[in-house]
Tab-separated table of C-alpha atoms in Angstrom:
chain	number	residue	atom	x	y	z
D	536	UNK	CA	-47.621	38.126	-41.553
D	537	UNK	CA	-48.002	41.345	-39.816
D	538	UNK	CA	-46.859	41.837	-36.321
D	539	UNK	CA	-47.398	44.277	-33.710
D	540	UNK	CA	-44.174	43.904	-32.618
D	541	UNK	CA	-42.617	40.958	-30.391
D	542	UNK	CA	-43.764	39.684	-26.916
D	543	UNK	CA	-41.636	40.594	-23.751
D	544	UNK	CA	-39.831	37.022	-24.065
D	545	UNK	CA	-38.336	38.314	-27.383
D	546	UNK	CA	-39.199	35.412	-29.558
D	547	UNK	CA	-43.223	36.379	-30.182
D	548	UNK	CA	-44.783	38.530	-32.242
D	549	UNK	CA	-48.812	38.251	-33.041
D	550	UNK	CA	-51.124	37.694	-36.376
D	551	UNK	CA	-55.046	39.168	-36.801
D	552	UNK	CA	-57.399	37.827	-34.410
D	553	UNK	CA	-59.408	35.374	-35.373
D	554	UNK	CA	-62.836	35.573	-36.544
D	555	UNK	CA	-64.721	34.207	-33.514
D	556	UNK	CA	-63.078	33.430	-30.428
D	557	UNK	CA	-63.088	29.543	-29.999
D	558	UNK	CA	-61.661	26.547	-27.975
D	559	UNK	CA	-61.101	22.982	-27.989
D	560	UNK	CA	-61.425	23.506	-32.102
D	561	UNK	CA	-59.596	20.683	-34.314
D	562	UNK	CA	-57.100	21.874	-35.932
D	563	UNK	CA	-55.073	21.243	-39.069
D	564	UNK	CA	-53.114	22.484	-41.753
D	565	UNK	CA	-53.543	22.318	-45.435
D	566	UNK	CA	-49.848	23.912	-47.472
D	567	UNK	CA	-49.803	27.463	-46.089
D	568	UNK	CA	-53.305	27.660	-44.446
D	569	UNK	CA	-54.679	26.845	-40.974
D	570	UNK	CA	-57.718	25.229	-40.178
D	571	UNK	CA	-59.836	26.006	-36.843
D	572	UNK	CA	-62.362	23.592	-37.051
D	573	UNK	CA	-65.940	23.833	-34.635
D	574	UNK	CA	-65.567	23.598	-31.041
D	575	UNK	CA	-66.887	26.063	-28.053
D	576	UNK	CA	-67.518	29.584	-29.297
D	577	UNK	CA	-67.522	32.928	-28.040
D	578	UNK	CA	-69.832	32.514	-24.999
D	579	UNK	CA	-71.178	29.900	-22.916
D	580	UNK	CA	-71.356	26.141	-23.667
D	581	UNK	CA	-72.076	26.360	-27.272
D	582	UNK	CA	-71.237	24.327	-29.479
D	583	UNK	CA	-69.783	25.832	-32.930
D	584	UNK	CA	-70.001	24.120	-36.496
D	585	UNK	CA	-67.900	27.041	-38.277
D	586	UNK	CA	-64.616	26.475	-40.084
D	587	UNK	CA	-62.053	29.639	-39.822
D	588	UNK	CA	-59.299	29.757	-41.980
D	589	UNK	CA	-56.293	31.444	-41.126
D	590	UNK	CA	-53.803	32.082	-44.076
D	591	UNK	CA	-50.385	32.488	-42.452
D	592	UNK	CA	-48.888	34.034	-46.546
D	593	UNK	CA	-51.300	36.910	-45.894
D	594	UNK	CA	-52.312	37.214	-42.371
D	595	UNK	CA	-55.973	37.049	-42.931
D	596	UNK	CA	-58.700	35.463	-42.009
D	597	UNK	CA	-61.230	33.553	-44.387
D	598	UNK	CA	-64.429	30.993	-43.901
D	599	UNK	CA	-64.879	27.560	-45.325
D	600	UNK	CA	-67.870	25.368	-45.265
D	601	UNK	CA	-69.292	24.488	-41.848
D	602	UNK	CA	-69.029	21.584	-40.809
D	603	UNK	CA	-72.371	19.291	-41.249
D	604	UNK	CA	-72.813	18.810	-37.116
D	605	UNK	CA	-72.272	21.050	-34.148
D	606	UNK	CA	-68.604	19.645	-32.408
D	607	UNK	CA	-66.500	20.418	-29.868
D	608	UNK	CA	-63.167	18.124	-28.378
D	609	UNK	CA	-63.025	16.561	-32.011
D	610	UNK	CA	-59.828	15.871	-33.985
D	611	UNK	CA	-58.180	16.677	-37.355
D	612	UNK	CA	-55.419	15.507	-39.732
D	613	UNK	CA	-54.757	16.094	-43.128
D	614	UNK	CA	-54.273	13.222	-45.936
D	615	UNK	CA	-53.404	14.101	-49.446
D	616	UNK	CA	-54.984	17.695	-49.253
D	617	UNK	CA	-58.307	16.846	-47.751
D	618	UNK	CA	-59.280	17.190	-44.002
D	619	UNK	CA	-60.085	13.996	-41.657
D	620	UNK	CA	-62.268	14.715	-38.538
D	621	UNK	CA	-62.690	12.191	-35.986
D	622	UNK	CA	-64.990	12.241	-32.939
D	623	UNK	CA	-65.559	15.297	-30.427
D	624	UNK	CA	-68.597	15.729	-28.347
D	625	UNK	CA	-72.393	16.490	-30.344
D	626	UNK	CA	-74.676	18.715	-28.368
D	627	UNK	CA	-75.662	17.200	-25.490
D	628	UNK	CA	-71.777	16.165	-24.631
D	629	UNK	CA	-73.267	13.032	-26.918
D	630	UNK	CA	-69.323	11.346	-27.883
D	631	UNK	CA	-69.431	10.801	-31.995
D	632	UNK	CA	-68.259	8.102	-33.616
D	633	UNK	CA	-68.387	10.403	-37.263
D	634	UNK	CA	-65.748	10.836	-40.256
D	635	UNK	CA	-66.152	14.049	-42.164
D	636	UNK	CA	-63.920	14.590	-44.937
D	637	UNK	CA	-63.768	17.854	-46.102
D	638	UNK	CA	-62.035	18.696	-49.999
D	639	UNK	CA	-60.807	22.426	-50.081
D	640	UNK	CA	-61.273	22.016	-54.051
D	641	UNK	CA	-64.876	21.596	-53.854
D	642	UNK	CA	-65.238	23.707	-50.276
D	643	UNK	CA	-67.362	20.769	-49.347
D	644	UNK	CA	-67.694	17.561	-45.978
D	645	UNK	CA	-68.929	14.598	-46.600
D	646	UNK	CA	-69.615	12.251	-44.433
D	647	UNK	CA	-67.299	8.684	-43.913
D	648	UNK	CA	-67.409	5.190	-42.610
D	649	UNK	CA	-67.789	6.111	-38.920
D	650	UNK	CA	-65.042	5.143	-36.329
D	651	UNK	CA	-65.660	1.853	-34.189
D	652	UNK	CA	-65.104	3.905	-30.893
D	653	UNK	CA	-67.388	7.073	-30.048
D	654	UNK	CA	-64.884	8.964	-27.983
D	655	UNK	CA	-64.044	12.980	-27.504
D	656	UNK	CA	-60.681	14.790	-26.351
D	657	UNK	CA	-59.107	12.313	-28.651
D	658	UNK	CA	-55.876	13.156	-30.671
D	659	UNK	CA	-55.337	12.684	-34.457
D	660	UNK	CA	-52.462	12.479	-37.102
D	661	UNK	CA	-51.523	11.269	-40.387
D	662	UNK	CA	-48.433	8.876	-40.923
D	663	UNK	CA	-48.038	6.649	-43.977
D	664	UNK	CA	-50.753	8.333	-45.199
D	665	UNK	CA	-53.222	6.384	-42.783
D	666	UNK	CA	-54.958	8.420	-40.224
D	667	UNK	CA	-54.955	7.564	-36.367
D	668	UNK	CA	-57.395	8.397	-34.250
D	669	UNK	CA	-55.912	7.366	-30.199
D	670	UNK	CA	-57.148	8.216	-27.086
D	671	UNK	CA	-59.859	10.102	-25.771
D	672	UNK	CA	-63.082	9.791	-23.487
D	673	UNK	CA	-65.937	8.170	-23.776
D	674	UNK	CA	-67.320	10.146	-20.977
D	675	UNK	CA	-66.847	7.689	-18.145
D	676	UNK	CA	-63.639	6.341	-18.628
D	677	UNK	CA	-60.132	7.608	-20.678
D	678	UNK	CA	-59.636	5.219	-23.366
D	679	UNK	CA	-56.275	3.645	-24.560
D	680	UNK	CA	-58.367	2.691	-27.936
D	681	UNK	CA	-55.910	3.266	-31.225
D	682	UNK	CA	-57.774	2.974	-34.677
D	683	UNK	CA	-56.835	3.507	-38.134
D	684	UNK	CA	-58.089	4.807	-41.092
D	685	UNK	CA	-57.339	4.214	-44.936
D	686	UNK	CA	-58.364	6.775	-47.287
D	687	UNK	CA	-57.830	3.854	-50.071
D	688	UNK	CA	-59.806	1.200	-48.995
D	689	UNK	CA	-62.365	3.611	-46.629
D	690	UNK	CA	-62.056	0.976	-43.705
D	691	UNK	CA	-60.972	1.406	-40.286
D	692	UNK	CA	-58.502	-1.163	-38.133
D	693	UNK	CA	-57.846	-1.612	-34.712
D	694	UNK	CA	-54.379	-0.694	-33.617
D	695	UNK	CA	-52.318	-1.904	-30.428
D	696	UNK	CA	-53.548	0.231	-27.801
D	697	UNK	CA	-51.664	3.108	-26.195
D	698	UNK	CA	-50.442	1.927	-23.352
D	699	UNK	CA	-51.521	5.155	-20.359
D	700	UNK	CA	-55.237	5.754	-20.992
D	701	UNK	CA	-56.099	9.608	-21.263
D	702	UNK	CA	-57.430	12.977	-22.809
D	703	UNK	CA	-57.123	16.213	-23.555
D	704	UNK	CA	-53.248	15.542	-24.593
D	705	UNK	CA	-51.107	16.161	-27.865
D	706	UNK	CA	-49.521	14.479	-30.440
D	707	UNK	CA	-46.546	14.815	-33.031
D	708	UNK	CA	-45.836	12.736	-36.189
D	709	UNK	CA	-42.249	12.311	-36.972
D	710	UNK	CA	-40.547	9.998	-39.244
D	711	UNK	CA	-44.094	8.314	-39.487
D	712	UNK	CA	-43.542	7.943	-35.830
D	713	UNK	CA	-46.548	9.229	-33.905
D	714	UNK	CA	-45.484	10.721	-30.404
D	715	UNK	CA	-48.505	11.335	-27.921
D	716	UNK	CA	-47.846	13.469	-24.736
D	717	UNK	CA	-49.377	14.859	-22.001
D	718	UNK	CA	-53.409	14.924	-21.333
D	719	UNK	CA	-55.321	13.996	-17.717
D	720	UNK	CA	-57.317	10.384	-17.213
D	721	UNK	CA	-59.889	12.075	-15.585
D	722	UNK	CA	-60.305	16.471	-14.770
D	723	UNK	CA	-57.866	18.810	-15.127
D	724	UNK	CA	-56.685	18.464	-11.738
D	725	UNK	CA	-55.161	14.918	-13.317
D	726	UNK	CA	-52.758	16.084	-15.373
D	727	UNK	CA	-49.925	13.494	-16.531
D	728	UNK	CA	-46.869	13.675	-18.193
D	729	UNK	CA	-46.889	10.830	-20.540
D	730	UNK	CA	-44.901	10.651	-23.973
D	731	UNK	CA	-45.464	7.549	-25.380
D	732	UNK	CA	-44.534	6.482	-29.174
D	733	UNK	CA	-46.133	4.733	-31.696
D	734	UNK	CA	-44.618	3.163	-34.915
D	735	UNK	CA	-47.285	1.793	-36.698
D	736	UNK	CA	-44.583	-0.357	-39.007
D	737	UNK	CA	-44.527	-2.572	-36.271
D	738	UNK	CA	-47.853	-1.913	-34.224
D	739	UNK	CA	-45.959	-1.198	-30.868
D	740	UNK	CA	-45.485	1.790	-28.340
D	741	UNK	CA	-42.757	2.855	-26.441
D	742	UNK	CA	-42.572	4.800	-23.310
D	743	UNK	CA	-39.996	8.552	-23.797
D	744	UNK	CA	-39.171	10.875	-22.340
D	745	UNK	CA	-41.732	12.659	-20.479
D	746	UNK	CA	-42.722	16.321	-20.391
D	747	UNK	CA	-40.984	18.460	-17.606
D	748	UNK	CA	-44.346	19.654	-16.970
D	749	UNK	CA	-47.766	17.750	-16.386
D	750	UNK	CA	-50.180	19.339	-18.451
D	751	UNK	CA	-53.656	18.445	-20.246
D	752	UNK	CA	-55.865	20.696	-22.419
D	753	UNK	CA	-52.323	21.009	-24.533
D	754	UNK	CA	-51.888	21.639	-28.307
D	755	UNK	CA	-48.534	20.397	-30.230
D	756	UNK	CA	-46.941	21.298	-33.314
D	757	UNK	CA	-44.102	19.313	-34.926
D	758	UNK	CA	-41.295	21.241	-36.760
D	759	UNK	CA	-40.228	19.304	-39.478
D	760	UNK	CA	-37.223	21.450	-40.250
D	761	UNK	CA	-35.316	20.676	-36.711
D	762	UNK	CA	-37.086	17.458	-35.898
D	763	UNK	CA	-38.922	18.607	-32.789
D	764	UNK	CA	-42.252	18.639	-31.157
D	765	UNK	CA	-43.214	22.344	-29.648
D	766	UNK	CA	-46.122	21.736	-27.039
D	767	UNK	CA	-47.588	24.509	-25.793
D	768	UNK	CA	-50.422	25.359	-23.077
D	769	UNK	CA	-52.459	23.464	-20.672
D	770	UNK	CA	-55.047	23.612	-17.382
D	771	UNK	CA	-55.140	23.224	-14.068
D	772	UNK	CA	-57.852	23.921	-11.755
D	773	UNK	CA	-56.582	26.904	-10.293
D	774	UNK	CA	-54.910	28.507	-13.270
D	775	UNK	CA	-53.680	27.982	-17.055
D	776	UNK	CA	-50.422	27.249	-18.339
D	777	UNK	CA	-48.153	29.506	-20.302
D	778	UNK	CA	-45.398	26.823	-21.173
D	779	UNK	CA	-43.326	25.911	-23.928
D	780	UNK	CA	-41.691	22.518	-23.794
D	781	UNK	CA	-39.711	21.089	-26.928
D	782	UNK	CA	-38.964	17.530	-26.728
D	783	UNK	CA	-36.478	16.156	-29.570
D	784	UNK	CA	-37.033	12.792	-30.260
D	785	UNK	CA	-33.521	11.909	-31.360
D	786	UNK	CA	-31.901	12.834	-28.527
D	787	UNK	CA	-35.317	11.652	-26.751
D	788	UNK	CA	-34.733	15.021	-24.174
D	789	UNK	CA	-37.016	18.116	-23.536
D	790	UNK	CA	-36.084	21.700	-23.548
D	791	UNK	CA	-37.803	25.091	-22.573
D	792	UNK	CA	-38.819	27.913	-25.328
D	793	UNK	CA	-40.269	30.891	-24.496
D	794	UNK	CA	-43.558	30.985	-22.590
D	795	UNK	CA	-46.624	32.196	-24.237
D	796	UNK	CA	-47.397	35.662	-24.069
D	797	UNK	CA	-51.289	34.549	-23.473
D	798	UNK	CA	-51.826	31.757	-20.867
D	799	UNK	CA	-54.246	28.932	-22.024
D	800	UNK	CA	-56.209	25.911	-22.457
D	801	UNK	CA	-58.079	24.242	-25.516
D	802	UNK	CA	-56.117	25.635	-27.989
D	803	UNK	CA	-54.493	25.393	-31.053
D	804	UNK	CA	-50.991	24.738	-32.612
D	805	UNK	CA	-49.200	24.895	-36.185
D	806	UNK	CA	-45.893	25.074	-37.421
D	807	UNK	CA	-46.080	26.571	-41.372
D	808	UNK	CA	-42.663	27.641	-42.653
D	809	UNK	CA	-40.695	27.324	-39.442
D	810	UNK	CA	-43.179	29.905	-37.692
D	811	UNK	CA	-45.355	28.153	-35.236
D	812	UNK	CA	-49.034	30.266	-34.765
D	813	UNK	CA	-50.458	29.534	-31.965
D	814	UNK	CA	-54.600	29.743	-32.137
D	815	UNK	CA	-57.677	30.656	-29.415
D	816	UNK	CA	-58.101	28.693	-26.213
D	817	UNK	CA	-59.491	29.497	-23.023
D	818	UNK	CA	-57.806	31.841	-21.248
D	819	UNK	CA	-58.904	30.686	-17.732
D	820	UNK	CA	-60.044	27.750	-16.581
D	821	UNK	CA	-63.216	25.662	-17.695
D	822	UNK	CA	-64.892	27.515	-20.950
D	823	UNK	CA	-63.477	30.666	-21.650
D	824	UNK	CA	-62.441	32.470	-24.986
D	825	UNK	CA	-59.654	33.871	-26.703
D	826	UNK	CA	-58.965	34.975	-29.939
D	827	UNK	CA	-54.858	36.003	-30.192
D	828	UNK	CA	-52.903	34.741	-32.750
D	829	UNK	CA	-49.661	34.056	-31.474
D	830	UNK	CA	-46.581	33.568	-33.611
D	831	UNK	CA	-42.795	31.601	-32.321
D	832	UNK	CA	-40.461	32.164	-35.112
D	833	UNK	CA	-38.970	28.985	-33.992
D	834	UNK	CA	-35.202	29.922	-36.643
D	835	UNK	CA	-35.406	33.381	-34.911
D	836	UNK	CA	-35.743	31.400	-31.119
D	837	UNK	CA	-33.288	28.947	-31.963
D	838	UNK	CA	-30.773	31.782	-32.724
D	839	UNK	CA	-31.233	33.346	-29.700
D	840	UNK	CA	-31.528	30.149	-27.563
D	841	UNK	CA	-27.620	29.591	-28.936
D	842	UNK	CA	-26.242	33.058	-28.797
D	843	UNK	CA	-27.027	32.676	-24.774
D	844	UNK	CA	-25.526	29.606	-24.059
């Protein structure tokens, strides 16, 4: 992609804005695209049903088919090329209970079994090629709820629950190991540093390492080529956060990349290629909007994390 040159840490450089500035999106990845999915848009409390596509080969921006409802705080995760959303807030900060599945070869959602729990601020990932949908809000309480979908049989199971209820965290897959971390139980003055692991081969969690920093309103991406989990972002009542916190879950330890060049909340996170672009948010606290596309060349980081030690 095109860069305007790198950030003051070094290790940054930026993509084209995207189309509409957006938070608290879901966001996902199909082979070398990125998928910003509804959420909050441009200005005010409004809820967004557009689908922004960001291809990382090119450094462009395209559109895909909307999304059938207006959502914000929902989830994504992609199974065998198609698209899995899962909960978020309708208008009205109603919390959904709806599947859409949406199939890039026909540029079309259709709707799926819904989810047993209506919840928002949730987190969602693929492993085994079963989708899990853990955590969230159902607007009173943080929920520990952990429920998974089959693509094969189009039927949803309850899972053991997550042990620290909460929202507005992250989450990681490696080794079909899914890695949750971060998020508040209640407002972002809550924040908790959590990492808790789930290996759904034998339905149990176990507590990690946690983040250095406490942090909700987060967005993770998980590098398959080193093995690590980048998490980046996060809100606090009086400010945003501009961290970068890598936890390896081998040696089960976290270390520090470079801080964003854009503080913020609500945003999103993908690693394509070894390059990790970093997507919209809220650049102050409560509903705000940015648009940056922010790019860690996380071989390029490494290098230079080594070369100073």
């Amino acid at each position: 992609p095109s860069a305007s040159g790198p950030s003051a840490s070094g290790a940054w450089t930026n993509g084209a804005s995207s189309p509409t500035p957006k938070m608290e999106s879901a966001y996902t990845t199909i082979g070398d695209k990125i998928y910003i999915i509804a959420g909050y848009g441009e200005t005010g409390k409004r809820n967004k049903n557009s689908v922004e596509v960001y291809d990382t080969a090119t450094d462009t921006w395209t559109t895909a088919a909307p999304v059938p409802v207006n959502l914000n705080h929902a989830a994504a995760a992609t199974i065998d090329g198609k698209i899995y959303l899962v909960g978020g807030y309708l208008d009205d900060k109603i919390p959904s209970n709806k599947l859409f599945i949406y199939d890039p070869s026909t540029n079309q959602w259709q709707e799926g079994k819904s989810m047993p729990t209506a919840r928002a601020a949730l987190t969602a990932q693929s492993a085994g090629g079963i989708l899990y949908a853990v955590g969230g809000t159902d607007e009173s309480n943080p929920l520990t709820v952990n429920e998974a979908y089959d693509p094969a049989t189009q039927t949803w199971t309850t899972k053991a629950p997550m042990p620290t209820p909460r929202q507005h965290m992250a989450s990681g897959v490696l080794d079909d190991v899914l890695y949750v971390i971060g998020g508040r139980p209640k407002g972002k003055g809550s924040n908790i540093d959590n990492n808790e692991a789930y290996d759904p081969r034998t339905d149990t969690w176990t507590a990690k390492a946690p983040m250095p920093t406490p942090r909700g309103g987060i967005a993770a991406a998980t590098v398959t080529s080193n093995g690590e989990i980048y998490v980046f972002g996060g809100e606090a009542p009086e400010k945003t956060f501009d961290n970068t916190e890598i936890y390896n879950p081998t040696t089960d330890s976290w270390s520090t990349g470079p801080p964003m060049p854009t503080a913020r909340h609500g945003l999103a996170a993908a690693d394509v290629g070894g390059k990790i672009y970093v997507i919209g948010g809220g650049p102050t606290p409560d509903i705000s909007f940015a648009n940056v596309v922010e790019i860690l060349n996380v071989a390029s980081n490494a290098a230079a994390a080594a070369a100073s030690s």
